[in-house]
Amino acid sequence: MSGALFGDRELRDVAQRALKAAKGDQAEALVIARTGSLTRYANAAIHQNVTSREADVTIRVVIGKRRATATTNRLDEEGLRRAAEAATELARRAPEDPTFGGLPEPRPIATAPPAYVERTAEATPMDRARAVKILCDAAKARKLVCAGFVSSNVQEIAVASTTGTWAYAPQTHAEVQIGAIGDDGSAFAQRVSPDFKELDVDGAAQEAVSKAVRAQRPRDMEAGTYEVVLEPYCVHDMVGFLSSHFTGLAVEEGRSFVGGKIGQQVTGAITLVEDPFDPQSMPRPFDFEGQPSERVTLLESGVARGVVYDSGTAHRVGARNTGHALPPNAFMPSAPMHVRFEAGDASHDALVAGVKKGLLVTRFHYTRWVHQLRTIVTGMTRDGTFAIENGEIAYPIKNLRFTQSYHEAWSGVRAIGRDLRLLVPAEQFGLTASCQRVPAVRLAAFTFTGSTRY
């Protein structure tokens, strides 16, 4: 076993010591351990090569209907004791929550496909440097500069509670990102894999470099509503925003576009499945409360089918806990964490060929809510936006600002790509809590509200 792992036994010991130090009616210890190795590069040179190994323990203490949490990165007796005492004291002072149903009782957890790959945990700085060389050589050959990173990551999640819960899972993932930059245009590519040896570094290099060559000397394009082909990076952004609507709390608070519409058509023929057992993603069979995670169909051919729950929200609204709790926090207790946008049958070329006049967008940038209930988001295009004319990519265009309801855009889906890409968002709660598998899509209309000079 790799030295990057803390392991089941060590994390169980940490969790048990934390629970022993807590003074309350119930207690829970969530241990998140990470060993992350990162090699950054720019201008054909590696400028940062780091490895960090750390672990955090979040202790949740329940006293009657009161509860509170405290987190420490100290695993020694004093560190755990002080965190447990802080959580206990805060719980005594916290206001009562009459809707709180206590910590969940343990339930059987099904076996998920393995998500830990030893050779990812054992990837060396030289392995990452060889990957960087592939990226830089590809860019240099086309007189481009490039920047990005190659990483290999191990994370372990362990949950224990005084109700008898114990759950532990190790995971690995490797990631490469490249931005290829010319004098007057840029492009981007990303690949993610649980297995470092399967990380498609060549594919990322060729995608970014070939697109950057094509992106030079972009032309002006007027704002307006266009038919679009959105690359997986854009779809990843859309799924990320819309997934936050498929939670029990979002429905309860009236800020979900599927609230009151379960069983109704809410988009075009798109199917989204939350699948913690997807062997081609980063499977994990339990949530951050140690509860078994269920496969939940969120959208089926555009019909809203279900939302996910953590224990607290499920108890409050009388729903079944689907096992999708995030680490304890006051604002976002649950989320779909393994969303798969079901593939269609179109090749990338076929998606473009179907557009008489429109745009190909590689990536969205700096996206923010404008109106959450209506799922209106504003953001910019970035790293490769192109005009499509008569089914062919005609020329690069300068970046555009968009302001668009994401789910309304999905109502006009005309074709879905046949290839799914595994992508991960930036870290949340100090770890990679979620991932998605998404295709490229062709949409009938997408509204761009402003143009730029670059």
Short mmCIF file of C-alpha atoms in Angstrom, two decimals, residues 71-424:
data_model
loop_
_atom_site.label_atom_id
_atom_site.label_comp_id
_atom_site.label_asym_id
_atom_site.label_seq_id
_atom_site.Cartn_x
_atom_site.Cartn_y
_atom_site.Cartn_z
CA THR A 71 -12.55 21.39 12.99
CA THR A 72 -8.87 20.79 13.63
CA ASN A 73 -5.90 19.66 11.59
CA ARG A 74 -4.15 18.36 14.69
CA LEU A 75 -4.44 14.60 15.14
CA ASP A 76 -2.65 14.43 18.49
CA GLU A 77 -4.52 13.98 21.77
CA GLU A 78 -4.44 17.64 22.73
CA GLY A 79 -5.57 18.82 19.28
CA LEU A 80 -8.50 16.44 19.19
CA ARG A 81 -9.42 17.20 22.80
CA ARG A 82 -9.45 20.95 22.22
CA ALA A 83 -11.59 20.61 19.08
CA ALA A 84 -14.00 18.27 20.85
CA GLU A 85 -14.25 20.67 23.79
CA ALA A 86 -14.90 23.59 21.42
CA ALA A 87 -17.66 21.70 19.62
CA THR A 88 -19.18 20.66 22.96
CA GLU A 89 -19.14 24.19 24.35
CA LEU A 90 -20.61 25.63 21.16
CA ALA A 91 -23.35 22.99 21.17
CA ARG A 92 -24.31 24.00 24.72
CA ARG A 93 -24.65 27.61 23.59
CA ALA A 94 -26.32 26.99 20.22
CA PRO A 95 -30.04 27.68 19.88
CA GLU A 96 -32.32 24.67 19.90
CA ASP A 97 -33.47 23.39 16.52
CA PRO A 98 -36.81 21.65 17.10
CA THR A 99 -36.68 20.14 13.57
CA PHE A 100 -33.36 18.36 14.16
CA GLY A 101 -33.79 14.60 14.31
CA GLY A 102 -30.38 13.63 15.66
CA LEU A 103 -27.47 11.93 13.96
CA PRO A 104 -28.49 9.20 11.52
CA GLU A 105 -28.36 5.57 12.57
CA PRO A 106 -25.93 3.37 10.62
CA ARG A 107 -27.28 1.58 7.54
CA PRO A 108 -25.69 -1.07 5.31
CA ILE A 109 -23.41 0.39 2.66
CA ALA A 110 -23.22 -1.35 -0.71
CA THR A 111 -19.90 -2.07 -2.35
CA ALA A 112 -18.89 0.42 -5.03
CA PRO A 113 -16.37 -0.08 -7.84
CA PRO A 114 -12.84 0.69 -6.67
CA ALA A 115 -11.84 4.36 -6.82
CA TYR A 116 -8.30 3.98 -5.53
CA VAL A 117 -5.46 3.26 -7.97
CA GLU A 118 -2.14 2.48 -6.36
CA ARG A 119 -0.06 3.75 -9.25
CA THR A 120 -1.72 7.16 -9.01
CA ALA A 121 -0.80 7.32 -5.34
CA GLU A 122 2.76 6.36 -6.28
CA ALA A 123 3.16 8.79 -9.20
CA THR A 124 6.49 10.58 -8.86
CA PRO A 125 7.67 14.11 -9.68
CA MET A 126 9.43 12.56 -12.71
CA ASP A 127 6.13 11.05 -13.90
CA ARG A 128 4.48 14.46 -13.74
CA ALA A 129 7.51 16.12 -15.34
CA ARG A 130 7.31 13.71 -18.30
CA ALA A 131 3.68 14.69 -18.76
CA VAL A 132 4.63 18.37 -18.65
CA LYS A 133 7.24 17.76 -21.36
CA ILE A 134 4.58 16.30 -23.65
CA LEU A 135 2.45 19.41 -23.16
CA CYS A 136 5.28 21.90 -23.62
CA ASP A 137 6.76 20.11 -26.66
CA ALA A 138 3.38 20.15 -28.38
CA ALA A 139 2.97 23.88 -27.76
CA LYS A 140 6.53 24.73 -28.75
CA ALA A 141 6.20 22.85 -32.03
CA ARG A 142 3.44 25.27 -33.04
CA LYS A 143 5.20 28.37 -31.67
CA LEU A 144 2.81 28.70 -28.75
CA VAL A 145 3.46 29.14 -25.06
CA CYS A 146 1.56 27.13 -22.52
CA ALA A 147 0.85 26.99 -18.82
CA GLY A 148 -1.03 24.72 -16.47
CA PHE A 149 -0.45 21.83 -14.11
CA VAL A 150 -0.28 18.08 -13.72
CA SER A 151 -1.40 16.63 -10.40
CA SER A 152 -1.81 13.29 -8.68
CA ASN A 153 -4.06 13.12 -5.65
CA VAL A 154 -5.06 10.75 -2.89
CA GLN A 155 -7.94 11.50 -0.58
CA GLU A 156 -9.52 9.44 2.15
CA ILE A 157 -12.90 9.99 3.76
CA ALA A 158 -13.78 8.40 7.08
CA VAL A 159 -16.92 8.89 9.15
CA ALA A 160 -17.60 7.57 12.65
CA SER A 161 -20.31 8.38 15.14
CA THR A 162 -21.54 7.35 18.55
CA THR A 163 -24.59 5.80 16.85
CA GLY A 164 -22.26 3.11 15.47
CA THR A 165 -21.52 4.53 12.04
CA TRP A 166 -18.20 3.66 10.44
CA ALA A 167 -17.42 4.29 6.79
CA TYR A 168 -14.09 4.62 5.04
CA ALA A 169 -13.09 5.04 1.40
CA PRO A 170 -9.83 5.98 -0.32
CA GLN A 171 -9.89 7.64 -3.74
CA THR A 172 -7.32 8.79 -6.28
CA HIS A 173 -7.42 11.06 -9.26
CA ALA A 174 -4.91 12.57 -11.64
CA GLU A 175 -5.51 15.78 -13.56
CA VAL A 176 -3.86 17.73 -16.34
CA GLN A 177 -4.74 21.26 -17.44
CA ILE A 178 -3.16 23.20 -20.28
CA GLY A 179 -3.71 26.71 -21.56
CA ALA A 180 -2.05 27.16 -24.95
CA ILE A 181 -1.47 30.80 -25.86
CA GLY A 182 -0.54 32.52 -29.12
CA ASP A 183 -0.10 36.19 -29.93
CA ASP A 184 -3.81 36.78 -30.37
CA GLY A 185 -5.77 33.86 -29.02
CA SER A 186 -5.75 30.96 -26.55
CA ALA A 187 -7.25 27.55 -25.93
CA PHE A 188 -7.74 25.19 -23.00
CA ALA A 189 -7.92 21.47 -22.34
CA GLN A 190 -8.37 19.34 -19.25
CA ARG A 191 -8.30 15.62 -18.55
CA VAL A 192 -9.09 13.74 -15.34
CA SER A 193 -8.64 10.07 -14.51
CA PRO A 194 -8.52 7.98 -11.33
CA ASP A 195 -5.48 6.27 -12.89
CA PHE A 196 -2.41 8.37 -13.64
CA LYS A 197 -1.33 5.92 -16.34
CA GLU A 198 -4.66 6.40 -18.12
CA LEU A 199 -4.48 10.19 -17.99
CA ASP A 200 -4.79 11.35 -21.60
CA VAL A 201 -1.97 13.89 -21.62
CA ASP A 202 -1.46 13.63 -25.39
CA GLY A 203 -5.14 14.23 -25.99
CA ALA A 204 -5.11 17.34 -23.83
CA ALA A 205 -2.00 18.66 -25.56
CA GLN A 206 -3.35 18.13 -29.07
CA GLU A 207 -6.76 19.55 -28.22
CA ALA A 208 -5.38 22.76 -26.70
CA VAL A 209 -2.64 23.30 -29.25
CA SER A 210 -4.72 22.67 -32.36
CA LYS A 211 -7.50 24.87 -31.07
CA ALA A 212 -5.09 27.66 -30.07
CA VAL A 213 -3.62 27.68 -33.58
CA ARG A 214 -7.12 28.05 -34.94
CA ALA A 215 -8.05 30.75 -32.40
CA GLN A 216 -5.55 33.38 -33.66
CA ARG A 217 -6.75 36.71 -35.07
CA PRO A 218 -10.34 36.53 -33.78
CA ARG A 219 -12.96 38.67 -35.44
CA ASP A 220 -15.64 40.83 -33.90
CA MET A 221 -19.04 39.27 -33.35
CA GLU A 222 -22.18 41.15 -32.42
CA ALA A 223 -24.07 40.16 -29.33
CA GLY A 224 -27.26 38.27 -30.01
CA THR A 225 -28.95 34.91 -29.75
CA TYR A 226 -27.20 32.10 -31.62
CA GLU A 227 -27.44 28.39 -32.06
CA VAL A 228 -24.45 26.92 -30.24
CA VAL A 229 -22.31 23.87 -29.83
CA LEU A 230 -21.02 23.82 -26.25
CA GLU A 231 -17.93 21.80 -25.43
CA PRO A 232 -17.96 19.58 -22.30
CA TYR A 233 -16.25 22.31 -20.23
CA CYS A 234 -19.31 24.54 -20.76
CA VAL A 235 -21.73 21.69 -20.01
CA HIS A 236 -19.76 20.95 -16.86
CA ASP A 237 -20.44 24.52 -15.72
CA MET A 238 -24.15 24.25 -16.52
CA VAL A 239 -24.51 20.93 -14.71
CA GLY A 240 -22.72 22.39 -11.71
CA PHE A 241 -25.15 25.29 -11.42
CA LEU A 242 -28.29 23.26 -12.11
CA SER A 243 -27.29 20.39 -9.80
CA SER A 244 -27.65 22.75 -6.87
CA HIS A 245 -31.38 22.85 -7.66
CA PHE A 246 -31.78 19.09 -7.26
CA THR A 247 -31.55 19.09 -3.46
CA GLY A 248 -34.19 18.79 -0.82
CA LEU A 249 -33.19 22.10 0.77
CA ALA A 250 -33.38 24.03 -2.52
CA VAL A 251 -36.90 22.71 -3.08
CA GLU A 252 -37.89 23.36 0.54
CA GLU A 253 -36.67 26.95 0.33
CA GLY A 254 -38.44 27.61 -2.98
CA ARG A 255 -35.28 28.36 -4.95
CA SER A 256 -35.26 25.32 -7.23
CA PHE A 257 -36.60 25.37 -10.78
CA VAL A 258 -37.86 21.81 -10.24
CA GLY A 259 -39.73 22.71 -7.04
CA GLY A 260 -43.33 21.51 -7.39
CA LYS A 261 -42.55 20.12 -10.84
CA ILE A 262 -41.47 16.55 -10.14
CA GLY A 263 -43.00 14.47 -12.91
CA GLN A 264 -43.23 17.46 -15.25
CA GLN A 265 -41.24 18.34 -18.36
CA VAL A 266 -38.75 21.05 -17.38
CA THR A 267 -36.11 20.83 -20.14
CA GLY A 268 -35.59 19.23 -23.52
CA ALA A 269 -34.74 15.54 -23.84
CA ILE A 270 -31.85 15.50 -21.38
CA THR A 271 -31.22 12.83 -18.77
CA LEU A 272 -29.17 13.53 -15.64
CA VAL A 273 -28.37 10.74 -13.24
CA GLU A 274 -26.70 11.02 -9.87
CA ASP A 275 -24.75 7.76 -9.83
CA PRO A 276 -22.30 7.19 -6.94
CA PHE A 277 -21.56 3.73 -8.43
CA ASP A 278 -20.53 4.86 -11.92
CA PRO A 279 -17.31 2.87 -12.50
CA GLN A 280 -16.03 5.45 -14.98
CA SER A 281 -16.27 8.33 -12.53
CA MET A 282 -14.90 8.53 -8.99
CA PRO A 283 -17.37 6.26 -7.18
CA ARG A 284 -18.04 6.46 -3.46
CA PRO A 285 -20.92 4.52 -1.85
CA PHE A 286 -21.56 6.78 1.15
CA ASP A 287 -21.87 10.45 2.01
CA PHE A 288 -20.18 12.67 4.58
CA GLU A 289 -22.52 11.41 7.32
CA GLY A 290 -21.54 7.82 6.54
CA GLN A 291 -24.96 7.10 5.06
CA PRO A 292 -25.34 4.87 1.97
CA SER A 293 -25.60 6.95 -1.20
CA GLU A 294 -28.34 6.02 -3.66
CA ARG A 295 -28.50 6.28 -7.43
CA VAL A 296 -31.06 9.02 -8.16
CA THR A 297 -32.44 9.99 -11.56
CA LEU A 298 -32.68 13.78 -11.52
CA LEU A 299 -33.94 14.35 -15.07
CA GLU A 300 -35.28 11.72 -17.45
CA SER A 301 -35.70 12.94 -21.03
CA GLY A 302 -36.32 16.38 -19.57
CA VAL A 303 -38.84 15.26 -16.95
CA ALA A 304 -37.90 16.13 -13.36
CA ARG A 305 -37.70 12.85 -11.43
CA GLY A 306 -36.05 13.41 -8.08
CA VAL A 307 -33.80 15.35 -5.75
CA VAL A 308 -31.18 14.29 -3.20
CA TYR A 309 -31.26 14.59 0.59
CA ASP A 310 -29.08 14.61 3.64
CA SER A 311 -30.41 13.25 6.94
CA GLY A 312 -31.43 16.61 8.42
CA THR A 313 -33.43 17.85 5.45
CA ALA A 314 -35.00 14.42 4.87
CA HIS A 315 -36.15 14.26 8.51
CA ARG A 316 -37.55 17.78 8.42
CA VAL A 317 -39.62 17.33 5.25
CA GLY A 318 -40.49 13.66 5.74
CA ALA A 319 -38.48 12.36 2.78
CA ARG A 320 -36.13 9.38 2.44
CA ASN A 321 -32.48 10.17 3.06
CA THR A 322 -30.71 9.42 -0.23
CA GLY A 323 -27.24 9.71 1.35
CA HIS A 324 -25.93 12.90 -0.23
CA ALA A 325 -24.78 14.93 2.77
CA LEU A 326 -21.84 17.27 2.30
CA PRO A 327 -19.46 18.03 5.18
CA PRO A 328 -21.41 19.87 7.92
CA ASN A 329 -22.22 23.45 6.90
CA ALA A 330 -25.13 25.79 7.35
CA PHE A 331 -25.85 26.67 3.74
CA MET A 332 -25.53 23.63 1.51
CA PRO A 333 -26.12 20.42 3.46
CA SER A 334 -26.42 18.14 0.42
CA ALA A 335 -25.61 17.92 -3.28
CA PRO A 336 -25.50 15.45 -6.16
CA MET A 337 -21.82 14.52 -6.24
CA HIS A 338 -21.55 12.05 -9.15
CA VAL A 339 -23.74 13.49 -11.91
CA ARG A 340 -23.72 11.86 -15.33
CA PHE A 341 -25.27 13.69 -18.30
CA GLU A 342 -26.34 10.73 -20.42
CA ALA A 343 -24.68 10.58 -23.81
CA GLY A 344 -26.37 10.97 -27.17
CA ASP A 345 -25.21 9.56 -30.49
CA ALA A 346 -23.57 12.53 -32.21
CA SER A 347 -19.89 12.83 -32.95
CA HIS A 348 -18.25 16.20 -32.37
CA ASP A 349 -18.10 16.79 -36.12
CA ALA A 350 -21.79 15.93 -36.45
CA LEU A 351 -22.70 18.46 -33.76
CA VAL A 352 -20.94 21.20 -35.71
CA ALA A 353 -22.21 19.97 -39.07
CA GLY A 354 -25.80 20.42 -37.91
CA VAL A 355 -25.39 24.18 -37.42
CA LYS A 356 -26.00 26.46 -40.40
CA LYS A 357 -25.07 29.66 -38.54
CA GLY A 358 -23.95 29.65 -34.94
CA LEU A 359 -21.10 29.47 -32.46
CA LEU A 360 -18.77 26.84 -31.01
CA VAL A 361 -17.87 27.68 -27.41
CA THR A 362 -15.02 25.92 -25.64
CA ARG A 363 -15.33 27.20 -22.12
CA PHE A 364 -17.28 29.51 -19.83
CA HIS A 365 -15.47 31.83 -17.44
CA TYR A 366 -16.41 33.71 -14.26
CA THR A 367 -20.01 32.51 -14.23
CA ARG A 368 -22.32 33.89 -11.56
CA TRP A 369 -26.00 33.71 -10.67
CA VAL A 370 -28.22 36.56 -11.87
CA HIS A 371 -31.55 34.98 -10.88
CA GLN A 372 -31.27 31.65 -9.14
CA LEU A 373 -34.89 30.48 -9.38
CA ARG A 374 -34.97 31.20 -13.11
CA THR A 375 -31.47 29.68 -13.41
CA ILE A 376 -30.18 32.82 -15.15
CA VAL A 377 -26.39 32.92 -15.17
CA THR A 378 -23.99 35.47 -16.58
CA GLY A 379 -20.42 34.80 -17.65
CA MET A 380 -17.87 35.04 -20.44
CA THR A 381 -16.66 32.76 -23.17
CA ARG A 382 -12.95 31.95 -23.02
CA ASP A 383 -10.13 30.02 -24.64
CA GLY A 384 -11.57 29.36 -28.07
CA THR A 385 -14.86 30.70 -29.41
CA PHE A 386 -15.60 30.19 -33.10
CA ALA A 387 -18.21 31.07 -35.68
CA ILE A 388 -19.91 28.15 -37.42
CA GLU A 389 -21.17 28.64 -40.96
CA ASN A 390 -22.87 25.98 -43.05
CA GLY A 391 -21.80 23.19 -40.73
CA GLU A 392 -18.13 24.11 -40.56
CA ILE A 393 -15.96 26.08 -38.15
CA ALA A 394 -15.44 29.29 -40.12
CA TYR A 395 -13.23 31.59 -38.05
CA PRO A 396 -12.39 32.52 -34.45
CA ILE A 397 -14.32 35.31 -32.77
CA LYS A 398 -13.64 37.59 -29.83
CA ASN A 399 -15.08 36.60 -26.48
CA LEU A 400 -18.70 37.31 -25.64
CA ARG A 401 -20.61 37.89 -22.43
CA PHE A 402 -23.74 35.80 -22.01
CA THR A 403 -26.76 36.11 -19.77
CA GLN A 404 -28.89 33.03 -20.11
CA SER A 405 -31.27 30.78 -18.22
CA TYR A 406 -29.41 27.49 -18.20
CA HIS A 407 -32.42 25.21 -17.97
CA GLU A 408 -34.28 27.16 -20.64
CA ALA A 409 -31.26 26.74 -22.92
CA TRP A 410 -31.54 22.99 -22.34
CA SER A 411 -35.15 23.16 -23.54
CA GLY A 412 -33.73 23.69 -27.01
CA VAL A 413 -31.36 20.73 -27.07
CA ARG A 414 -30.96 19.50 -30.64
CA ALA A 415 -28.21 16.94 -30.30
CA ILE A 416 -26.00 15.40 -27.61
CA GLY A 417 -22.46 14.18 -28.04
CA ARG A 418 -21.70 10.48 -27.75
CA ASP A 419 -18.50 10.89 -25.75
CA LEU A 420 -18.59 11.69 -22.03
CA ARG A 421 -15.71 13.44 -20.34
CA LEU A 422 -14.89 13.10 -16.64
CA LEU A 423 -14.34 16.54 -15.10
CA VAL A 424 -13.94 17.83 -11.56
#
